[in-house]
Amino acid sequence: MPRGDSFYTPGAGPLRAEIERRSAVPLVWLHNAPRWVLPLAMAAVFVSGLLLAGVAGALLLALLAGFFGWLAFLAWPGLRGGERAMRVVVVATLLALGLLQSGLF
């Protein structure tokens, strides 16, 4: 489990507190899952998103971007500038790939 006295961000606003509260069960499930499950699932969704043309591929890439965005939101208070920038770049890249895959551009 995370280091510190609390699973939640101290002094968090109502939105962050609610998202952290609702995220607790999925995060504990991910923490308790075998180490290989998450990377394998993410790789499968990413490759499927790239291989499937049209809306299906775009939705898979958007789903992966949402997952990374959720994790970035939860980790944001403990990150430094470069770490934050890298997470923004990853989410933006996945969304851009999703737009390209959708055929809209």
PDB file of N, CA and C in Angstrom:
ATOM      1  N   MET A   1       0.840  -1.182   0.000  1.00  0.00           N
ATOM      2  CA  MET A   1       0.000   0.000   0.000  1.00  0.00           C
ATOM      3  C   MET A   1       0.886   1.247   0.000  1.00  0.00           C
ATOM      4  N   PRO A   2       0.290   2.409  -0.322  1.00  0.00           N
ATOM      5  CA  PRO A   2       1.091   3.623  -0.394  1.00  0.00           C
ATOM      6  C   PRO A   2       1.701   3.987   0.948  1.00  0.00           C
ATOM      7  N   ARG A   3       2.843   4.669   0.868  1.00  0.00           N
ATOM      8  CA  ARG A   3       3.489   5.133   2.089  1.00  0.00           C
ATOM      9  C   ARG A   3       2.683   6.267   2.696  1.00  0.00           C
ATOM     10  N   GLY A   4       2.814   6.457   3.997  1.00  0.00           N
ATOM     11  CA  GLY A   4       2.130   7.556   4.668  1.00  0.00           C
ATOM     12  C   GLY A   4       1.077   7.057   5.623  1.00  0.00           C
ATOM     13  N   ASP A   5       0.418   8.012   6.251  1.00  0.00           N
ATOM     14  CA  ASP A   5      -0.572   7.689   7.267  1.00  0.00           C
ATOM     15  C   ASP A   5      -1.961   7.481   6.694  1.00  0.00           C
ATOM     16  N   SER A   6      -2.206   7.987   5.493  1.00  0.00           N
ATOM     17  CA  SER A   6      -3.554   7.949   4.958  1.00  0.00           C
ATOM     18  C   SER A   6      -3.538   7.506   3.501  1.00  0.00           C
ATOM     19  N   PHE A   7      -4.576   6.802   3.119  1.00  0.00           N
ATOM     20  CA  PHE A   7      -4.753   6.396   1.736  1.00  0.00           C
ATOM     21  C   PHE A   7      -5.203   7.586   0.900  1.00  0.00           C
ATOM     22  N   TYR A   8      -5.793   8.587   1.547  1.00  0.00           N
ATOM     23  CA  TYR A   8      -6.359   9.741   0.870  1.00  0.00           C
ATOM     24  C   TYR A   8      -5.447  10.949   1.007  1.00  0.00           C
ATOM     25  N   THR A   9      -5.596  11.914   0.088  1.00  0.00           N
ATOM     26  CA  THR A   9      -4.801  13.136   0.120  1.00  0.00           C
ATOM     27  C   THR A   9      -5.298  14.030   1.248  1.00  0.00           C
ATOM     28  N   PRO A  10      -4.414  14.394   2.196  1.00  0.00           N
ATOM     29  CA  PRO A  10      -4.828  15.278   3.288  1.00  0.00           C
ATOM     30  C   PRO A  10      -5.233  16.646   2.757  1.00  0.00           C
ATOM     31  N   GLY A  11      -6.316  17.185   3.263  1.00  0.00           N
ATOM     32  CA  GLY A  11      -6.778  18.515   2.879  1.00  0.00           C
ATOM     33  C   GLY A  11      -7.327  18.604   1.469  1.00  0.00           C
ATOM     34  N   ALA A  12      -7.707  17.476   0.895  1.00  0.00           N
ATOM     35  CA  ALA A  12      -8.222  17.470  -0.477  1.00  0.00           C
ATOM     36  C   ALA A  12      -9.590  18.122  -0.540  1.00  0.00           C
ATOM     37  N   GLY A  13      -9.876  18.711  -1.699  1.00  0.00           N
ATOM     38  CA  GLY A  13     -11.193  19.300  -1.923  1.00  0.00           C
ATOM     39  C   GLY A  13     -12.245  18.215  -2.082  1.00  0.00           C
ATOM     40  N   PRO A  14     -13.511  18.617  -2.181  1.00  0.00           N
ATOM     41  CA  PRO A  14     -14.590  17.630  -2.245  1.00  0.00           C
ATOM     42  C   PRO A  14     -14.530  16.726  -3.479  1.00  0.00           C
ATOM     43  N   LEU A  15     -14.154  17.279  -4.642  1.00  0.00           N
ATOM     44  CA  LEU A  15     -14.085  16.453  -5.851  1.00  0.00           C
ATOM     45  C   LEU A  15     -12.992  15.403  -5.729  1.00  0.00           C
ATOM     46  N   ARG A  16     -11.788  15.820  -5.336  1.00  0.00           N
ATOM     47  CA  ARG A  16     -10.681  14.876  -5.178  1.00  0.00           C
ATOM     48  C   ARG A  16     -11.013  13.838  -4.110  1.00  0.00           C
ATOM     49  N   ALA A  17     -11.565  14.261  -3.005  1.00  0.00           N
ATOM     50  CA  ALA A  17     -11.898  13.321  -1.931  1.00  0.00           C
ATOM     51  C   ALA A  17     -12.898  12.274  -2.420  1.00  0.00           C
ATOM     52  N   GLU A  18     -13.893  12.688  -3.185  1.00  0.00           N
ATOM     53  CA  GLU A  18     -14.895  11.747  -3.695  1.00  0.00           C
ATOM     54  C   GLU A  18     -14.282  10.778  -4.704  1.00  0.00           C
ATOM     55  N   ILE A  19     -13.450  11.298  -5.607  1.00  0.00           N
ATOM     56  CA  ILE A  19     -12.810  10.424  -6.600  1.00  0.00           C
ATOM     57  C   ILE A  19     -11.875   9.445  -5.907  1.00  0.00           C
ATOM     58  N   GLU A  20     -11.118   9.904  -4.927  1.00  0.00           N
ATOM     59  CA  GLU A  20     -10.235   9.006  -4.191  1.00  0.00           C
ATOM     60  C   GLU A  20     -11.038   7.949  -3.432  1.00  0.00           C
ATOM     61  N   ARG A  21     -12.159   8.343  -2.851  1.00  0.00           N
ATOM     62  CA  ARG A  21     -12.988   7.393  -2.109  1.00  0.00           C
ATOM     63  C   ARG A  21     -13.540   6.318  -3.046  1.00  0.00           C
ATOM     64  N   ARG A  22     -14.026   6.740  -4.210  1.00  0.00           N
ATOM     65  CA  ARG A  22     -14.582   5.778  -5.175  1.00  0.00           C
ATOM     66  C   ARG A  22     -13.497   4.942  -5.848  1.00  0.00           C
ATOM     67  N   SER A  23     -12.275   5.437  -5.860  1.00  0.00           N
ATOM     68  CA  SER A  23     -11.165   4.723  -6.489  1.00  0.00           C
ATOM     69  C   SER A  23     -10.498   3.720  -5.561  1.00  0.00           C
ATOM     70  N   ALA A  24     -10.814   3.769  -4.280  1.00  0.00           N
ATOM     71  CA  ALA A  24     -10.114   2.928  -3.311  1.00  0.00           C
ATOM     72  C   ALA A  24     -10.248   1.439  -3.633  1.00  0.00           C
ATOM     73  N   VAL A  25     -11.452   0.969  -3.894  1.00  0.00           N
ATOM     74  CA  VAL A  25     -11.658  -0.467  -4.153  1.00  0.00           C
ATOM     75  C   VAL A  25     -10.952  -0.910  -5.435  1.00  0.00           C
ATOM     76  N   PRO A  26     -11.116  -0.202  -6.578  1.00  0.00           N
ATOM     77  CA  PRO A  26     -10.372  -0.632  -7.764  1.00  0.00           C
ATOM     78  C   PRO A  26      -8.858  -0.598  -7.573  1.00  0.00           C
ATOM     79  N   LEU A  27      -8.351   0.387  -6.839  1.00  0.00           N
ATOM     80  CA  LEU A  27      -6.912   0.457  -6.615  1.00  0.00           C
ATOM     81  C   LEU A  27      -6.412  -0.696  -5.755  1.00  0.00           C
ATOM     82  N   VAL A  28      -7.169  -1.058  -4.745  1.00  0.00           N
ATOM     83  CA  VAL A  28      -6.780  -2.201  -3.911  1.00  0.00           C
ATOM     84  C   VAL A  28      -6.838  -3.480  -4.739  1.00  0.00           C
ATOM     85  N   TRP A  29      -7.854  -3.605  -5.598  1.00  0.00           N
ATOM     86  CA  TRP A  29      -7.938  -4.785  -6.461  1.00  0.00           C
ATOM     87  C   TRP A  29      -6.719  -4.853  -7.384  1.00  0.00           C
ATOM     88  N   LEU A  30      -6.351  -3.721  -8.005  1.00  0.00           N
ATOM     89  CA  LEU A  30      -5.175  -3.688  -8.872  1.00  0.00           C
ATOM     90  C   LEU A  30      -3.896  -4.000  -8.094  1.00  0.00           C
ATOM     91  N   HIS A  31      -3.821  -3.511  -6.874  1.00  0.00           N
ATOM     92  CA  HIS A  31      -2.643  -3.759  -6.041  1.00  0.00           C
ATOM     93  C   HIS A  31      -2.512  -5.245  -5.703  1.00  0.00           C
ATOM     94  N   ASN A  32      -3.644  -5.917  -5.500  1.00  0.00           N
ATOM     95  CA  ASN A  32      -3.630  -7.323  -5.111  1.00  0.00           C
ATOM     96  C   ASN A  32      -3.566  -8.278  -6.301  1.00  0.00           C
ATOM     97  N   ALA A  33      -3.799  -7.785  -7.509  1.00  0.00           N
ATOM     98  CA  ALA A  33      -3.747  -8.634  -8.702  1.00  0.00           C
ATOM     99  C   ALA A  33      -2.289  -9.037  -8.970  1.00  0.00           C
ATOM    100  N   PRO A  34      -2.088 -10.153  -9.658  1.00  0.00           N
ATOM    101  CA  PRO A  34      -0.712 -10.515 -10.032  1.00  0.00           C
ATOM    102  C   PRO A  34      -0.059  -9.396 -10.838  1.00  0.00           C
ATOM    103  N   ARG A  35       1.240  -9.254 -10.672  1.00  0.00           N
ATOM    104  CA  ARG A  35       1.971  -8.151 -11.294  1.00  0.00           C
ATOM    105  C   ARG A  35       1.854  -8.117 -12.808  1.00  0.00           C
ATOM    106  N   TRP A  36       1.649  -9.217 -13.452  1.00  0.00           N
ATOM    107  CA  TRP A  36       1.631  -9.288 -14.906  1.00  0.00           C
ATOM    108  C   TRP A  36       0.275  -8.902 -15.503  1.00  0.00           C
ATOM    109  N   VAL A  37      -0.785  -8.870 -14.701  1.00  0.00           N
ATOM    110  CA  VAL A  37      -2.133  -8.644 -15.228  1.00  0.00           C
ATOM    111  C   VAL A  37      -2.281  -7.258 -15.842  1.00  0.00           C
ATOM    112  N   LEU A  38      -1.895  -6.235 -15.124  1.00  0.00           N
ATOM    113  CA  LEU A  38      -2.093  -4.861 -15.601  1.00  0.00           C
ATOM    114  C   LEU A  38      -1.274  -4.553 -16.864  1.00  0.00           C
ATOM    115  N   PRO A  39       0.037  -4.835 -16.888  1.00  0.00           N
ATOM    116  CA  PRO A  39       0.771  -4.550 -18.131  1.00  0.00           C
ATOM    117  C   PRO A  39       0.263  -5.353 -19.319  1.00  0.00           C
ATOM    118  N   LEU A  40      -0.112  -6.594 -19.097  1.00  0.00           N
ATOM    119  CA  LEU A  40      -0.621  -7.410 -20.192  1.00  0.00           C
ATOM    120  C   LEU A  40      -1.952  -6.869 -20.705  1.00  0.00           C
ATOM    121  N   ALA A  41      -2.836  -6.496 -19.793  1.00  0.00           N
ATOM    122  CA  ALA A  41      -4.135  -5.949 -20.198  1.00  0.00           C
ATOM    123  C   ALA A  41      -3.960  -4.622 -20.941  1.00  0.00           C
ATOM    124  N   MET A  42      -3.071  -3.751 -20.442  1.00  0.00           N
ATOM    125  CA  MET A  42      -2.851  -2.473 -21.110  1.00  0.00           C
ATOM    126  C   MET A  42      -2.242  -2.682 -22.500  1.00  0.00           C
ATOM    127  N   ALA A  43      -1.298  -3.600 -22.609  1.00  0.00           N
ATOM    128  CA  ALA A  43      -0.697  -3.875 -23.916  1.00  0.00           C
ATOM    129  C   ALA A  43      -1.737  -4.431 -24.883  1.00  0.00           C
ATOM    130  N   ALA A  44      -2.609  -5.314 -24.389  1.00  0.00           N
ATOM    131  CA  ALA A  44      -3.648  -5.895 -25.242  1.00  0.00           C
ATOM    132  C   ALA A  44      -4.618  -4.824 -25.733  1.00  0.00           C
ATOM    133  N   VAL A  45      -5.020  -3.928 -24.855  1.00  0.00           N
ATOM    134  CA  VAL A  45      -5.940  -2.857 -25.246  1.00  0.00           C
ATOM    135  C   VAL A  45      -5.252  -1.912 -26.230  1.00  0.00           C
ATOM    136  N   PHE A  46      -3.985  -1.590 -25.981  1.00  0.00           N
ATOM    137  CA  PHE A  46      -3.252  -0.682 -26.869  1.00  0.00           C
ATOM    138  C   PHE A  46      -3.093  -1.277 -28.268  1.00  0.00           C
ATOM    139  N   VAL A  47      -2.626  -2.509 -28.340  1.00  0.00           N
ATOM    140  CA  VAL A  47      -2.420  -3.145 -29.641  1.00  0.00           C
ATOM    141  C   VAL A  47      -3.755  -3.335 -30.361  1.00  0.00           C
ATOM    142  N   SER A  48      -4.787  -3.737 -29.630  1.00  0.00           N
ATOM    143  CA  SER A  48      -6.106  -3.889 -30.244  1.00  0.00           C
ATOM    144  C   SER A  48      -6.622  -2.551 -30.764  1.00  0.00           C
ATOM    145  N   GLY A  49      -6.388  -1.488 -30.000  1.00  0.00           N
ATOM    146  CA  GLY A  49      -6.808  -0.162 -30.424  1.00  0.00           C
ATOM    147  C   GLY A  49      -6.110   0.287 -31.689  1.00  0.00           C
ATOM    148  N   LEU A  50      -4.852  -0.099 -31.836  1.00  0.00           N
ATOM    149  CA  LEU A  50      -4.123   0.267 -33.047  1.00  0.00           C
ATOM    150  C   LEU A  50      -4.521  -0.599 -34.241  1.00  0.00           C
ATOM    151  N   LEU A  51      -4.860  -1.857 -33.983  1.00  0.00           N
ATOM    152  CA  LEU A  51      -5.179  -2.775 -35.078  1.00  0.00           C
ATOM    153  C   LEU A  51      -6.611  -2.650 -35.575  1.00  0.00           C
ATOM    154  N   LEU A  52      -7.530  -2.325 -34.690  1.00  0.00           N
ATOM    155  CA  LEU A  52      -8.933  -2.190 -35.087  1.00  0.00           C
ATOM    156  C   LEU A  52      -9.161  -0.811 -35.709  1.00  0.00           C
ATOM    157  N   ALA A  53      -9.679  -0.807 -36.886  1.00  0.00           N
ATOM    158  CA  ALA A  53      -9.929   0.462 -37.567  1.00  0.00           C
ATOM    159  C   ALA A  53     -11.262   1.053 -37.129  1.00  0.00           C
ATOM    160  N   GLY A  54     -11.375   2.342 -37.250  1.00  0.00           N
ATOM    161  CA  GLY A  54     -12.640   3.019 -36.998  1.00  0.00           C
ATOM    162  C   GLY A  54     -12.927   3.264 -35.534  1.00  0.00           C
ATOM    163  N   VAL A  55     -14.207   3.276 -35.238  1.00  0.00           N
ATOM    164  CA  VAL A  55     -14.680   3.646 -33.905  1.00  0.00           C
ATOM    165  C   VAL A  55     -14.212   2.664 -32.836  1.00  0.00           C
ATOM    166  N   ALA A  56     -14.158   1.380 -33.139  1.00  0.00           N
ATOM    167  CA  ALA A  56     -13.757   0.380 -32.140  1.00  0.00           C
ATOM    168  C   ALA A  56     -12.339   0.649 -31.653  1.00  0.00           C
ATOM    169  N   GLY A  57     -11.416   0.880 -32.567  1.00  0.00           N
ATOM    170  CA  GLY A  57     -10.042   1.179 -32.181  1.00  0.00           C
ATOM    171  C   GLY A  57      -9.938   2.486 -31.422  1.00  0.00           C
ATOM    172  N   ALA A  58     -10.684   3.484 -31.868  1.00  0.00           N
ATOM    173  CA  ALA A  58     -10.673   4.785 -31.195  1.00  0.00           C
ATOM    174  C   ALA A  58     -11.189   4.663 -29.766  1.00  0.00           C
ATOM    175  N   LEU A  59     -12.238   3.881 -29.568  1.00  0.00           N
ATOM    176  CA  LEU A  59     -12.787   3.704 -28.223  1.00  0.00           C
ATOM    177  C   LEU A  59     -11.806   2.988 -27.302  1.00  0.00           C
ATOM    178  N   LEU A  60     -11.116   1.989 -27.820  1.00  0.00           N
ATOM    179  CA  LEU A  60     -10.127   1.289 -26.991  1.00  0.00           C
ATOM    180  C   LEU A  60      -8.991   2.218 -26.586  1.00  0.00           C
ATOM    181  N   LEU A  61      -8.517   3.043 -27.516  1.00  0.00           N
ATOM    182  CA  LEU A  61      -7.450   3.987 -27.183  1.00  0.00           C
ATOM    183  C   LEU A  61      -7.941   5.068 -26.220  1.00  0.00           C
ATOM    184  N   ALA A  62      -9.188   5.509 -26.394  1.00  0.00           N
ATOM    185  CA  ALA A  62      -9.763   6.490 -25.466  1.00  0.00           C
ATOM    186  C   ALA A  62      -9.937   5.870 -24.076  1.00  0.00           C
ATOM    187  N   LEU A  63     -10.315   4.601 -24.033  1.00  0.00           N
ATOM    188  CA  LEU A  63     -10.439   3.892 -22.752  1.00  0.00           C
ATOM    189  C   LEU A  63      -9.091   3.828 -22.045  1.00  0.00           C
ATOM    190  N   LEU A  64      -8.048   3.520 -22.789  1.00  0.00           N
ATOM    191  CA  LEU A  64      -6.708   3.468 -22.210  1.00  0.00           C
ATOM    192  C   LEU A  64      -6.257   4.857 -21.752  1.00  0.00           C
ATOM    193  N   ALA A  65      -6.566   5.889 -22.541  1.00  0.00           N
ATOM    194  CA  ALA A  65      -6.235   7.262 -22.143  1.00  0.00           C
ATOM    195  C   ALA A  65      -6.977   7.636 -20.858  1.00  0.00           C
ATOM    196  N   GLY A  66      -8.239   7.235 -20.757  1.00  0.00           N
ATOM    197  CA  GLY A  66      -8.998   7.502 -19.540  1.00  0.00           C
ATOM    198  C   GLY A  66      -8.401   6.810 -18.326  1.00  0.00           C
ATOM    199  N   PHE A  67      -7.938   5.574 -18.512  1.00  0.00           N
ATOM    200  CA  PHE A  67      -7.314   4.833 -17.413  1.00  0.00           C
ATOM    201  C   PHE A  67      -6.042   5.537 -16.953  1.00  0.00           C
ATOM    202  N   PHE A  68      -5.188   5.921 -17.921  1.00  0.00           N
ATOM    203  CA  PHE A  68      -3.961   6.640 -17.565  1.00  0.00           C
ATOM    204  C   PHE A  68      -4.278   8.002 -16.949  1.00  0.00           C
ATOM    205  N   GLY A  69      -5.314   8.669 -17.451  1.00  0.00           N
ATOM    206  CA  GLY A  69      -5.713   9.944 -16.885  1.00  0.00           C
ATOM    207  C   GLY A  69      -6.189   9.809 -15.452  1.00  0.00           C
ATOM    208  N   TRP A  70      -6.941   8.738 -15.185  1.00  0.00           N
ATOM    209  CA  TRP A  70      -7.413   8.467 -13.822  1.00  0.00           C
ATOM    210  C   TRP A  70      -6.233   8.247 -12.884  1.00  0.00           C
ATOM    211  N   LEU A  71      -5.286   7.420 -13.305  1.00  0.00           N
ATOM    212  CA  LEU A  71      -4.104   7.177 -12.471  1.00  0.00           C
ATOM    213  C   LEU A  71      -3.288   8.449 -12.291  1.00  0.00           C
ATOM    214  N   ALA A  72      -3.172   9.258 -13.340  1.00  0.00           N
ATOM    215  CA  ALA A  72      -2.428  10.520 -13.240  1.00  0.00           C
ATOM    216  C   ALA A  72      -3.113  11.473 -12.264  1.00  0.00           C
ATOM    217  N   PHE A  73      -4.442  11.539 -12.324  1.00  0.00           N
ATOM    218  CA  PHE A  73      -5.191  12.406 -11.401  1.00  0.00           C
ATOM    219  C   PHE A  73      -4.927  11.996  -9.955  1.00  0.00           C
ATOM    220  N   LEU A  74      -4.951  10.703  -9.703  1.00  0.00           N
ATOM    221  CA  LEU A  74      -4.745  10.227  -8.335  1.00  0.00           C
ATOM    222  C   LEU A  74      -3.317  10.479  -7.856  1.00  0.00           C
ATOM    223  N   ALA A  75      -2.350  10.388  -8.744  1.00  0.00           N
ATOM    224  CA  ALA A  75      -0.952  10.564  -8.358  1.00  0.00           C
ATOM    225  C   ALA A  75      -0.501  12.024  -8.387  1.00  0.00           C
ATOM    226  N   TRP A  76      -1.282  12.900  -8.997  1.00  0.00           N
ATOM    227  CA  TRP A  76      -0.875  14.282  -9.279  1.00  0.00           C
ATOM    228  C   TRP A  76      -0.266  15.031  -8.094  1.00  0.00           C
ATOM    229  N   PRO A  77      -0.861  15.007  -6.884  1.00  0.00           N
ATOM    230  CA  PRO A  77      -0.291  15.800  -5.776  1.00  0.00           C
ATOM    231  C   PRO A  77       1.136  15.397  -5.406  1.00  0.00           C
ATOM    232  N   GLY A  78       1.513  14.154  -5.654  1.00  0.00           N
ATOM    233  CA  GLY A  78       2.850  13.699  -5.277  1.00  0.00           C
ATOM    234  C   GLY A  78       3.868  13.757  -6.390  1.00  0.00           C
ATOM    235  N   LEU A  79       3.499  14.309  -7.540  1.00  0.00           N
ATOM    236  CA  LEU A  79       4.395  14.327  -8.700  1.00  0.00           C
ATOM    237  C   LEU A  79       5.098  15.665  -8.843  1.00  0.00           C
ATOM    238  N   ARG A  80       6.294  15.615  -9.451  1.00  0.00           N
ATOM    239  CA  ARG A  80       7.031  16.841  -9.777  1.00  0.00           C
ATOM    240  C   ARG A  80       6.712  17.244 -11.209  1.00  0.00           C
ATOM    241  N   GLY A  81       7.239  18.363 -11.640  1.00  0.00           N
ATOM    242  CA  GLY A  81       6.926  18.938 -12.952  1.00  0.00           C
ATOM    243  C   GLY A  81       7.138  17.998 -14.127  1.00  0.00           C
ATOM    244  N   GLY A  82       8.310  17.379 -14.209  1.00  0.00           N
ATOM    245  CA  GLY A  82       8.603  16.481 -15.317  1.00  0.00           C
ATOM    246  C   GLY A  82       7.717  15.250 -15.325  1.00  0.00           C
ATOM    247  N   GLU A  83       7.419  14.738 -14.141  1.00  0.00           N
ATOM    248  CA  GLU A  83       6.546  13.569 -14.038  1.00  0.00           C
ATOM    249  C   GLU A  83       5.124  13.915 -14.480  1.00  0.00           C
ATOM    250  N   ARG A  84       4.677  15.093 -14.101  1.00  0.00           N
ATOM    251  CA  ARG A  84       3.347  15.547 -14.530  1.00  0.00           C
ATOM    252  C   ARG A  84       3.296  15.714 -16.048  1.00  0.00           C
ATOM    253  N   ALA A  85       4.340  16.324 -16.590  1.00  0.00           N
ATOM    254  CA  ALA A  85       4.384  16.559 -18.040  1.00  0.00           C
ATOM    255  C   ALA A  85       4.349  15.240 -18.803  1.00  0.00           C
ATOM    256  N   MET A  86       5.072  14.235 -18.331  1.00  0.00           N
ATOM    257  CA  MET A  86       5.099  12.948 -19.021  1.00  0.00           C
ATOM    258  C   MET A  86       3.717  12.306 -19.019  1.00  0.00           C
ATOM    259  N   ARG A  87       3.001  12.407 -17.933  1.00  0.00           N
ATOM    260  CA  ARG A  87       1.655  11.831 -17.883  1.00  0.00           C
ATOM    261  C   ARG A  87       0.701  12.560 -18.824  1.00  0.00           C
ATOM    262  N   VAL A  88       0.831  13.874 -18.904  1.00  0.00           N
ATOM    263  CA  VAL A  88       0.000  14.644 -19.834  1.00  0.00           C
ATOM    264  C   VAL A  88       0.323  14.252 -21.271  1.00  0.00           C
ATOM    265  N   VAL A  89       1.606  14.080 -21.582  1.00  0.00           N
ATOM    266  CA  VAL A  89       2.017  13.696 -22.935  1.00  0.00           C
ATOM    267  C   VAL A  89       1.456  12.316 -23.289  1.00  0.00           C
ATOM    268  N   VAL A  90       1.512  11.362 -22.365  1.00  0.00           N
ATOM    269  CA  VAL A  90       1.008  10.011 -22.635  1.00  0.00           C
ATOM    270  C   VAL A  90      -0.497  10.052 -22.915  1.00  0.00           C
ATOM    271  N   VAL A  91      -1.257  10.740 -22.074  1.00  0.00           N
ATOM    272  CA  VAL A  91      -2.707  10.809 -22.262  1.00  0.00           C
ATOM    273  C   VAL A  91      -3.030  11.526 -23.571  1.00  0.00           C
ATOM    274  N   ALA A  92      -2.350  12.639 -23.852  1.00  0.00           N
ATOM    275  CA  ALA A  92      -2.604  13.382 -25.094  1.00  0.00           C
ATOM    276  C   ALA A  92      -2.245  12.543 -26.321  1.00  0.00           C
ATOM    277  N   THR A  93      -1.165  11.789 -26.253  1.00  0.00           N
ATOM    278  CA  THR A  93      -0.765  10.939 -27.376  1.00  0.00           C
ATOM    279  C   THR A  93      -1.799   9.853 -27.627  1.00  0.00           C
ATOM    280  N   LEU A  94      -2.283   9.220 -26.572  1.00  0.00           N
ATOM    281  CA  LEU A  94      -3.312   8.184 -26.732  1.00  0.00           C
ATOM    282  C   LEU A  94      -4.590   8.776 -27.325  1.00  0.00           C
ATOM    283  N   LEU A  95      -4.973   9.961 -26.882  1.00  0.00           N
ATOM    284  CA  LEU A  95      -6.164  10.597 -27.435  1.00  0.00           C
ATOM    285  C   LEU A  95      -5.959  10.968 -28.906  1.00  0.00           C
ATOM    286  N   ALA A  96      -4.762  11.452 -29.245  1.00  0.00           N
ATOM    287  CA  ALA A  96      -4.468  11.790 -30.643  1.00  0.00           C
ATOM    288  C   ALA A  96      -4.491  10.536 -31.512  1.00  0.00           C
ATOM    289  N   LEU A  97      -3.922   9.443 -31.026  1.00  0.00           N
ATOM    290  CA  LEU A  97      -3.977   8.184 -31.766  1.00  0.00           C
ATOM    291  C   LEU A  97      -5.420   7.710 -31.939  1.00  0.00           C
ATOM    292  N   GLY A  98      -6.222   7.916 -30.905  1.00  0.00           N
ATOM    293  CA  GLY A  98      -7.638   7.555 -30.999  1.00  0.00           C
ATOM    294  C   GLY A  98      -8.359   8.372 -32.054  1.00  0.00           C
ATOM    295  N   LEU A  99      -8.070   9.662 -32.115  1.00  0.00           N
ATOM    296  CA  LEU A  99      -8.676  10.502 -33.149  1.00  0.00           C
ATOM    297  C   LEU A  99      -8.243  10.068 -34.543  1.00  0.00           C
ATOM    298  N   LEU A 100      -6.982   9.765 -34.682  1.00  0.00           N
ATOM    299  CA  LEU A 100      -6.488   9.289 -35.981  1.00  0.00           C
ATOM    300  C   LEU A 100      -7.143   7.952 -36.354  1.00  0.00           C
ATOM    301  N   GLN A 101      -7.281   7.092 -35.384  1.00  0.00           N
ATOM    302  CA  GLN A 101      -7.870   5.776 -35.628  1.00  0.00           C
ATOM    303  C   GLN A 101      -9.348   5.864 -35.973  1.00  0.00           C
ATOM    304  N   SER A 102     -10.013   6.895 -35.462  1.00  0.00           N
ATOM    305  CA  SER A 102     -11.447   7.036 -35.701  1.00  0.00           C
ATOM    306  C   SER A 102     -11.771   7.371 -37.158  1.00  0.00           C
ATOM    307  N   GLY A 103     -10.790   7.897 -37.851  1.00  0.00           N
ATOM    308  CA  GLY A 103     -11.023   8.266 -39.242  1.00  0.00           C
ATOM    309  C   GLY A 103     -11.557   9.679 -39.404  1.00  0.00           C
ATOM    310  N   LEU A 104     -11.677  10.422 -38.334  1.00  0.00           N
ATOM    311  CA  LEU A 104     -12.165  11.795 -38.415  1.00  0.00           C
ATOM    312  C   LEU A 104     -11.106  12.735 -38.988  1.00  0.00           C
ATOM    313  N   PHE A 105      -9.835  12.363 -38.860  1.00  0.00           N
ATOM    314  CA  PHE A 105      -8.745  13.215 -39.360  1.00  0.00           C
ATOM    315  C   PHE A 105      -7.857  12.424 -40.281  1.00  0.00           C
TER     316      PHE A 105
END
